[in-house]
Amino acid sequence: SAVISQKPSRDICQRGTSLTIQCQVDSQVTMMFWYRQQPGQSLTLIATANQGSEATYESGFVIDKFPISRPNLTFSTLTVSNMSPEDSSIYLCSAGQGGTEAFFGQGTRLTVV
Amino acid sequence: RKEVEQDPGPFNVPEGATVAFNCTYSNSASQSFFWYRQDCRKEPKLLMSVYSSGNEDGRFTAQLNRASQYISLLIRDSKLSDSATYLCVVNELGSSASKIIFGSGTRLSIRP
């Protein structure tokens, strides 16, 4: 298993600003993902964070809005850029090896005012 | 068509009842399958993996039908503590690498 530390755990931000969320895994993992979970909804995959290269974004998500870094096999960041109230959500980092289950950070609860 | 589809529920059943959840997936190249449980305001936690031969863990039984691209979860003798959202999860092959896709979740509420 993997232990994932995600921070901040919550934040309240002004619209138009940006927030960077950090995800640290206690072991090297092949795959890291970023999800969004809006109130009462399931998890939506934003992108796969690729080590040493650009992230792979899902339909509806773009790099300019959600830039992602993954400098090594244990760390990734997600930035929510130029925030609006519609970006208020829980953002979850996930990690795993190919074909196995994913482990999650405790999430970042973002409120944009 | 969604990549992973689940009945959203909610299911409201009495304690001790048996309840079954179903899930279908669209990508026949999907590699592995899981059921996760998510409690309110918590992150998802792995409940069990799903194997082609079917597998059982106490009161929980999971089954996979690759031909029909269908996954199920059966909970027997349900407890109040089983109340949660159950997420069907598929690890599928994307264009360049595998990715983990979640179903919309099925809400289960167990009443005394």
PDB file of C-alpha atoms in Angstrom:
ATOM      1  CA  SER A   1       0.000   0.000   0.000  1.00  0.00           C
ATOM      2  CA  ALA A   2       0.967   3.656  -0.261  1.00  0.00           C
ATOM      3  CA  VAL A   3       0.441   6.530   2.122  1.00  0.00           C
ATOM      4  CA  ILE A   4      -0.431   9.794   0.445  1.00  0.00           C
ATOM      5  CA  SER A   5      -0.112  13.209   2.032  1.00  0.00           C
ATOM      6  CA  GLN A   6      -2.057  15.957   0.381  1.00  0.00           C
ATOM      7  CA  LYS A   7      -2.031  19.610   1.307  1.00  0.00           C
ATOM      8  CA  PRO A   8      -3.620  21.938   1.953  1.00  0.00           C
ATOM      9  CA  SER A   9      -6.556  20.016   3.375  1.00  0.00           C
ATOM     10  CA  ARG A  10      -8.818  22.980   2.770  1.00  0.00           C
ATOM     11  CA  ASP A  11      -8.678  26.536   1.574  1.00  0.00           C
ATOM     12  CA  ILE A  12     -10.925  29.472   0.877  1.00  0.00           C
ATOM     13  CA  CYS A  13      -9.718  31.515  -2.076  1.00  0.00           C
ATOM     14  CA  GLN A  14     -10.701  34.671  -3.866  1.00  0.00           C
ATOM     15  CA  ARG A  15     -11.934  34.378  -7.422  1.00  0.00           C
ATOM     16  CA  GLY A  16      -9.273  35.107  -9.997  1.00  0.00           C
ATOM     17  CA  THR A  17      -6.460  33.701  -7.869  1.00  0.00           C
ATOM     18  CA  SER A  18      -4.700  30.346  -8.191  1.00  0.00           C
ATOM     19  CA  LEU A  19      -4.109  27.536  -5.708  1.00  0.00           C
ATOM     20  CA  THR A  20      -1.480  24.818  -5.919  1.00  0.00           C
ATOM     21  CA  ILE A  21      -2.219  21.498  -4.243  1.00  0.00           C
ATOM     22  CA  GLN A  22       0.638  19.195  -3.348  1.00  0.00           C
ATOM     23  CA  CYS A  23       0.617  15.408  -3.225  1.00  0.00           C
ATOM     24  CA  GLN A  24       3.430  13.387  -1.653  1.00  0.00           C
ATOM     25  CA  VAL A  25       3.566   9.582  -1.742  1.00  0.00           C
ATOM     26  CA  ASP A  26       5.674   7.604   0.716  1.00  0.00           C
ATOM     27  CA  SER A  27       6.962   5.255  -1.995  1.00  0.00           C
ATOM     28  CA  GLN A  28       7.693   5.354  -5.691  1.00  0.00           C
ATOM     29  CA  VAL A  29       4.557   4.751  -7.738  1.00  0.00           C
ATOM     30  CA  THR A  30       4.024   4.286 -11.424  1.00  0.00           C
ATOM     31  CA  MET A  31       0.860   6.300 -11.702  1.00  0.00           C
ATOM     32  CA  MET A  32      -0.558   9.404 -10.124  1.00  0.00           C
ATOM     33  CA  PHE A  33      -3.935  10.902 -10.876  1.00  0.00           C
ATOM     34  CA  TRP A  34      -5.906  13.985  -9.971  1.00  0.00           C
ATOM     35  CA  TYR A  35      -9.659  13.847  -9.453  1.00  0.00           C
ATOM     36  CA  ARG A  36     -12.366  16.349  -8.677  1.00  0.00           C
ATOM     37  CA  GLN A  37     -15.419  15.520  -6.638  1.00  0.00           C
ATOM     38  CA  GLN A  38     -18.210  18.054  -6.570  1.00  0.00           C
ATOM     39  CA  PRO A  39     -20.832  17.959  -3.806  1.00  0.00           C
ATOM     40  CA  GLY A  40     -22.987  14.862  -4.025  1.00  0.00           C
ATOM     41  CA  GLN A  41     -21.158  13.636  -7.119  1.00  0.00           C
ATOM     42  CA  SER A  42     -18.692  10.882  -7.833  1.00  0.00           C
ATOM     43  CA  LEU A  43     -15.051  11.352  -8.730  1.00  0.00           C
ATOM     44  CA  THR A  44     -14.181  12.826 -12.102  1.00  0.00           C
ATOM     45  CA  LEU A  45     -10.706  12.204 -13.458  1.00  0.00           C
ATOM     46  CA  ILE A  46      -8.979  15.464 -14.334  1.00  0.00           C
ATOM     47  CA  ALA A  47      -5.695  14.091 -15.598  1.00  0.00           C
ATOM     48  CA  THR A  48      -2.972  11.519 -15.272  1.00  0.00           C
ATOM     49  CA  ALA A  49       0.240  13.047 -13.970  1.00  0.00           C
ATOM     50  CA  ASN A  50       3.158  11.716 -16.005  1.00  0.00           C
ATOM     51  CA  GLN A  51       6.625  11.727 -14.532  1.00  0.00           C
ATOM     52  CA  GLY A  52       8.922  13.958 -16.543  1.00  0.00           C
ATOM     53  CA  SER A  53       6.400  14.868 -19.220  1.00  0.00           C
ATOM     54  CA  GLU A  54       3.142  16.724 -19.729  1.00  0.00           C
ATOM     55  CA  ALA A  55       0.060  15.399 -17.998  1.00  0.00           C
ATOM     56  CA  THR A  56      -2.655  13.589 -19.936  1.00  0.00           C
ATOM     57  CA  TYR A  57      -5.915  15.490 -19.548  1.00  0.00           C
ATOM     58  CA  GLU A  58      -9.430  14.119 -19.768  1.00  0.00           C
ATOM     59  CA  SER A  59     -12.104  15.667 -21.917  1.00  0.00           C
ATOM     60  CA  GLY A  60     -13.253  18.956 -20.441  1.00  0.00           C
ATOM     61  CA  PHE A  61     -10.019  19.702 -18.621  1.00  0.00           C
ATOM     62  CA  VAL A  62      -7.144  21.750 -20.053  1.00  0.00           C
ATOM     63  CA  ILE A  63      -3.599  22.450 -19.044  1.00  0.00           C
ATOM     64  CA  ASP A  64      -4.054  26.215 -18.865  1.00  0.00           C
ATOM     65  CA  LYS A  65      -6.724  25.811 -16.207  1.00  0.00           C
ATOM     66  CA  PHE A  66      -5.232  22.840 -14.336  1.00  0.00           C
ATOM     67  CA  PRO A  67      -1.457  22.778 -14.807  1.00  0.00           C
ATOM     68  CA  ILE A  68       0.092  19.679 -13.291  1.00  0.00           C
ATOM     69  CA  SER A  69       3.661  18.870 -12.417  1.00  0.00           C
ATOM     70  CA  ARG A  70       5.261  15.547 -11.592  1.00  0.00           C
ATOM     71  CA  PRO A  71       8.988  15.973 -11.199  1.00  0.00           C
ATOM     72  CA  ASN A  72       9.586  12.488  -9.774  1.00  0.00           C
ATOM     73  CA  LEU A  73       7.849   9.227  -8.879  1.00  0.00           C
ATOM     74  CA  THR A  74       6.672  10.369  -5.450  1.00  0.00           C
ATOM     75  CA  PHE A  75       5.429  13.928  -5.886  1.00  0.00           C
ATOM     76  CA  SER A  76       2.890  15.857  -7.941  1.00  0.00           C
ATOM     77  CA  THR A  77       1.141  19.207  -7.859  1.00  0.00           C
ATOM     78  CA  LEU A  78      -2.145  20.410  -9.296  1.00  0.00           C
ATOM     79  CA  THR A  79      -2.798  24.111  -9.750  1.00  0.00           C
ATOM     80  CA  VAL A  80      -6.322  25.441 -10.083  1.00  0.00           C
ATOM     81  CA  SER A  81      -5.834  28.658 -12.050  1.00  0.00           C
ATOM     82  CA  ASN A  82      -7.906  31.813 -12.297  1.00  0.00           C
ATOM     83  CA  MET A  83     -10.467  30.348  -9.942  1.00  0.00           C
ATOM     84  CA  SER A  84     -14.202  30.957 -10.069  1.00  0.00           C
ATOM     85  CA  PRO A  85     -16.925  29.776  -7.677  1.00  0.00           C
ATOM     86  CA  GLU A  86     -17.598  26.864 -10.065  1.00  0.00           C
ATOM     87  CA  ASP A  87     -14.177  25.461  -9.124  1.00  0.00           C
ATOM     88  CA  SER A  88     -15.341  24.935  -5.541  1.00  0.00           C
ATOM     89  CA  SER A  89     -14.938  21.228  -5.037  1.00  0.00           C
ATOM     90  CA  ILE A  90     -12.870  18.541  -3.402  1.00  0.00           C
ATOM     91  CA  TYR A  91      -9.671  17.740  -5.260  1.00  0.00           C
ATOM     92  CA  LEU A  92      -8.165  14.305  -4.677  1.00  0.00           C
ATOM     93  CA  CYS A  93      -4.742  12.975  -5.490  1.00  0.00           C
ATOM     94  CA  SER A  94      -4.461   9.267  -6.187  1.00  0.00           C
ATOM     95  CA  ALA A  95      -1.522   6.948  -6.729  1.00  0.00           C
ATOM     96  CA  GLY A  96      -1.018   3.348  -7.731  1.00  0.00           C
ATOM     97  CA  GLN A  97       0.842   0.839  -9.823  1.00  0.00           C
ATOM     98  CA  GLY A  98      -0.581  -0.195 -13.194  1.00  0.00           C
ATOM     99  CA  GLY A  99      -3.355  -2.745 -12.821  1.00  0.00           C
ATOM    100  CA  THR A 100      -3.635  -2.474  -9.055  1.00  0.00           C
ATOM    101  CA  GLU A 101      -5.881  -0.493  -6.781  1.00  0.00           C
ATOM    102  CA  ALA A 102      -5.427   3.222  -6.239  1.00  0.00           C
ATOM    103  CA  PHE A 103      -4.767   4.918  -2.930  1.00  0.00           C
ATOM    104  CA  PHE A 104      -6.019   8.363  -2.113  1.00  0.00           C
ATOM    105  CA  GLY A 105      -4.943  11.420  -0.263  1.00  0.00           C
ATOM    106  CA  GLN A 106      -7.461  12.899   2.126  1.00  0.00           C
ATOM    107  CA  GLY A 107      -8.429  15.553  -0.398  1.00  0.00           C
ATOM    108  CA  THR A 108      -8.362  19.323  -0.589  1.00  0.00           C
ATOM    109  CA  ARG A 109     -11.657  21.048   0.046  1.00  0.00           C
ATOM    110  CA  LEU A 110     -11.597  24.224  -2.010  1.00  0.00           C
ATOM    111  CA  THR A 111     -14.089  27.055  -1.666  1.00  0.00           C
ATOM    112  CA  VAL A 112     -13.866  29.975  -4.063  1.00  0.00           C
ATOM    113  CA  VAL A 113     -15.584  33.185  -2.993  1.00  0.00           C
TER     114      VAL A 113
ATOM    115  CA  ARG B   1     -22.031   6.226 -23.141  1.00  0.00           C
ATOM    116  CA  LYS B   2     -20.237   6.629 -19.815  1.00  0.00           C
ATOM    117  CA  GLU B   3     -17.104   4.590 -19.330  1.00  0.00           C
ATOM    118  CA  VAL B   4     -18.402   3.130 -16.076  1.00  0.00           C
ATOM    119  CA  GLU B   5     -22.101   3.111 -15.229  1.00  0.00           C
ATOM    120  CA  GLN B   6     -23.774   2.357 -11.928  1.00  0.00           C
ATOM    121  CA  ASP B   7     -27.265   2.579 -10.550  1.00  0.00           C
ATOM    122  CA  PRO B   8     -27.045   5.699  -8.345  1.00  0.00           C
ATOM    123  CA  GLY B   9     -29.637   4.480  -5.883  1.00  0.00           C
ATOM    124  CA  PRO B  10     -30.246   5.394  -3.169  1.00  0.00           C
ATOM    125  CA  PHE B  11     -30.878   1.954  -1.770  1.00  0.00           C
ATOM    126  CA  ASN B  12     -32.641   2.057   1.573  1.00  0.00           C
ATOM    127  CA  VAL B  13     -32.825  -1.404   3.135  1.00  0.00           C
ATOM    128  CA  PRO B  14     -33.408  -2.812   6.627  1.00  0.00           C
ATOM    129  CA  GLU B  15     -30.598  -4.166   8.719  1.00  0.00           C
ATOM    130  CA  GLY B  16     -29.952  -7.806   7.925  1.00  0.00           C
ATOM    131  CA  ALA B  17     -31.118  -7.549   4.315  1.00  0.00           C
ATOM    132  CA  THR B  18     -29.133  -8.632   1.294  1.00  0.00           C
ATOM    133  CA  VAL B  19     -28.418  -5.961  -1.294  1.00  0.00           C
ATOM    134  CA  ALA B  20     -26.749  -6.132  -4.700  1.00  0.00           C
ATOM    135  CA  PHE B  21     -25.131  -3.419  -6.801  1.00  0.00           C
ATOM    136  CA  ASN B  22     -24.380  -3.631 -10.476  1.00  0.00           C
ATOM    137  CA  CYS B  23     -21.921  -1.870 -12.702  1.00  0.00           C
ATOM    138  CA  THR B  24     -21.127  -1.968 -16.412  1.00  0.00           C
ATOM    139  CA  TYR B  25     -18.018  -0.747 -18.191  1.00  0.00           C
ATOM    140  CA  SER B  26     -17.507   0.199 -21.814  1.00  0.00           C
ATOM    141  CA  ASN B  27     -13.823  -0.523 -22.491  1.00  0.00           C
ATOM    142  CA  SER B  28     -13.297  -4.205 -23.199  1.00  0.00           C
ATOM    143  CA  ALA B  29      -9.554  -3.713 -22.706  1.00  0.00           C
ATOM    144  CA  SER B  30     -10.051  -2.845 -19.042  1.00  0.00           C
ATOM    145  CA  GLN B  31      -7.471  -4.557 -16.925  1.00  0.00           C
ATOM    146  CA  SER B  32      -8.732  -4.754 -13.385  1.00  0.00           C
ATOM    147  CA  PHE B  33     -11.758  -3.956 -11.320  1.00  0.00           C
ATOM    148  CA  PHE B  34     -12.501  -2.844  -7.792  1.00  0.00           C
ATOM    149  CA  TRP B  35     -15.213  -1.796  -5.425  1.00  0.00           C
ATOM    150  CA  TYR B  36     -14.472   1.207  -3.252  1.00  0.00           C
ATOM    151  CA  ARG B  37     -16.430   2.558  -0.356  1.00  0.00           C
ATOM    152  CA  GLN B  38     -16.722   6.255   0.386  1.00  0.00           C
ATOM    153  CA  ASP B  39     -18.126   7.611   3.623  1.00  0.00           C
ATOM    154  CA  CYS B  40     -19.490  11.120   3.818  1.00  0.00           C
ATOM    155  CA  ARG B  41     -16.736  13.767   3.585  1.00  0.00           C
ATOM    156  CA  LYS B  42     -14.014  11.119   3.410  1.00  0.00           C
ATOM    157  CA  GLU B  43     -11.770   9.883   0.651  1.00  0.00           C
ATOM    158  CA  PRO B  44     -12.619   6.583  -1.106  1.00  0.00           C
ATOM    159  CA  LYS B  45     -11.182   3.432   0.441  1.00  0.00           C
ATOM    160  CA  LEU B  46     -10.697   0.090  -1.281  1.00  0.00           C
ATOM    161  CA  LEU B  47     -13.374  -2.424  -0.303  1.00  0.00           C
ATOM    162  CA  MET B  48     -12.280  -5.310  -2.494  1.00  0.00           C
ATOM    163  CA  SER B  49     -10.776  -6.233  -5.806  1.00  0.00           C
ATOM    164  CA  VAL B  50     -12.901  -8.126  -8.312  1.00  0.00           C
ATOM    165  CA  TYR B  51     -11.543 -11.254  -9.965  1.00  0.00           C
ATOM    166  CA  SER B  52     -12.847 -13.213 -12.929  1.00  0.00           C
ATOM    167  CA  SER B  53     -13.467 -16.227 -10.737  1.00  0.00           C
ATOM    168  CA  GLY B  54     -15.453 -14.173  -8.275  1.00  0.00           C
ATOM    169  CA  ASN B  55     -14.296 -13.514  -4.761  1.00  0.00           C
ATOM    170  CA  GLU B  56     -15.742 -13.306  -1.315  1.00  0.00           C
ATOM    171  CA  ASP B  57     -14.673 -11.410   1.781  1.00  0.00           C
ATOM    172  CA  GLY B  58     -16.921 -12.106   4.732  1.00  0.00           C
ATOM    173  CA  ARG B  59     -20.360 -10.726   3.943  1.00  0.00           C
ATOM    174  CA  PHE B  60     -19.205  -9.243   0.640  1.00  0.00           C
ATOM    175  CA  THR B  61     -19.102 -11.065  -2.685  1.00  0.00           C
ATOM    176  CA  ALA B  62     -17.833  -9.524  -5.910  1.00  0.00           C
ATOM    177  CA  GLN B  63     -18.217 -10.959  -9.379  1.00  0.00           C
ATOM    178  CA  LEU B  64     -16.935 -10.059 -12.820  1.00  0.00           C
ATOM    179  CA  ASN B  65     -18.399 -11.052 -16.167  1.00  0.00           C
ATOM    180  CA  ARG B  66     -15.944 -10.008 -18.857  1.00  0.00           C
ATOM    181  CA  ALA B  67     -18.163 -11.161 -21.711  1.00  0.00           C
ATOM    182  CA  SER B  68     -20.968  -8.869 -20.582  1.00  0.00           C
ATOM    183  CA  GLN B  69     -18.588  -6.229 -19.184  1.00  0.00           C
ATOM    184  CA  TYR B  70     -20.446  -6.342 -15.926  1.00  0.00           C
ATOM    185  CA  ILE B  71     -19.388  -6.222 -12.262  1.00  0.00           C
ATOM    186  CA  SER B  72     -21.481  -6.870  -9.201  1.00  0.00           C
ATOM    187  CA  LEU B  73     -21.228  -6.516  -5.440  1.00  0.00           C
ATOM    188  CA  LEU B  74     -23.427  -8.463  -3.037  1.00  0.00           C
ATOM    189  CA  ILE B  75     -23.701  -7.549   0.635  1.00  0.00           C
ATOM    190  CA  ARG B  76     -25.321 -10.114   2.908  1.00  0.00           C
ATOM    191  CA  ASP B  77     -26.671  -9.575   6.412  1.00  0.00           C
ATOM    192  CA  SER B  78     -26.236  -5.823   6.047  1.00  0.00           C
ATOM    193  CA  LYS B  79     -25.175  -3.768   9.056  1.00  0.00           C
ATOM    194  CA  LEU B  80     -25.864  -0.156   9.927  1.00  0.00           C
ATOM    195  CA  SER B  81     -22.165   0.500   9.389  1.00  0.00           C
ATOM    196  CA  ASP B  82     -22.496  -0.546   5.742  1.00  0.00           C
ATOM    197  CA  SER B  83     -24.259   2.747   4.997  1.00  0.00           C
ATOM    198  CA  ALA B  84     -21.994   4.534   2.514  1.00  0.00           C
ATOM    199  CA  THR B  85     -21.540   5.184  -1.173  1.00  0.00           C
ATOM    200  CA  TYR B  86     -20.129   2.243  -3.127  1.00  0.00           C
ATOM    201  CA  LEU B  87     -18.034   3.052  -6.152  1.00  0.00           C
ATOM    202  CA  CYS B  88     -17.356   0.719  -9.029  1.00  0.00           C
ATOM    203  CA  VAL B  89     -13.827   1.314 -10.274  1.00  0.00           C
ATOM    204  CA  VAL B  90     -12.188   0.171 -13.487  1.00  0.00           C
ATOM    205  CA  ASN B  91      -8.526   0.306 -14.392  1.00  0.00           C
ATOM    206  CA  GLU B  92      -8.614   0.646 -18.149  1.00  0.00           C
ATOM    207  CA  LEU B  93      -6.137   1.133 -20.922  1.00  0.00           C
ATOM    208  CA  GLY B  94      -5.968   4.692 -22.225  1.00  0.00           C
ATOM    209  CA  SER B  95      -4.164   5.868 -25.349  1.00  0.00           C
ATOM    210  CA  SER B  96      -0.785   5.822 -23.668  1.00  0.00           C
ATOM    211  CA  ALA B  97      -1.221   4.343 -20.227  1.00  0.00           C
ATOM    212  CA  SER B  98      -3.795   2.862 -17.932  1.00  0.00           C
ATOM    213  CA  LYS B  99      -6.099   5.091 -15.945  1.00  0.00           C
ATOM    214  CA  ILE B 100      -8.540   4.541 -13.139  1.00  0.00           C
ATOM    215  CA  ILE B 101     -12.153   5.443 -13.805  1.00  0.00           C
ATOM    216  CA  PHE B 102     -14.855   5.691 -11.170  1.00  0.00           C
ATOM    217  CA  GLY B 103     -18.530   5.000 -11.562  1.00  0.00           C
ATOM    218  CA  SER B 104     -20.983   7.551 -10.239  1.00  0.00           C
ATOM    219  CA  GLY B 105     -21.464   5.587  -7.042  1.00  0.00           C
ATOM    220  CA  THR B 106     -24.434   3.852  -5.449  1.00  0.00           C
ATOM    221  CA  ARG B 107     -25.705   5.233  -2.168  1.00  0.00           C
ATOM    222  CA  LEU B 108     -26.693   2.658   0.409  1.00  0.00           C
ATOM    223  CA  SER B 109     -28.559   3.450   3.576  1.00  0.00           C
ATOM    224  CA  ILE B 110     -29.230   0.721   6.132  1.00  0.00           C
ATOM    225  CA  ARG B 111     -32.090   1.385   8.524  1.00  0.00           C
ATOM    226  CA  PRO B 112     -32.527  -0.252  11.942  1.00  0.00           C
TER     227      PRO B 112
END
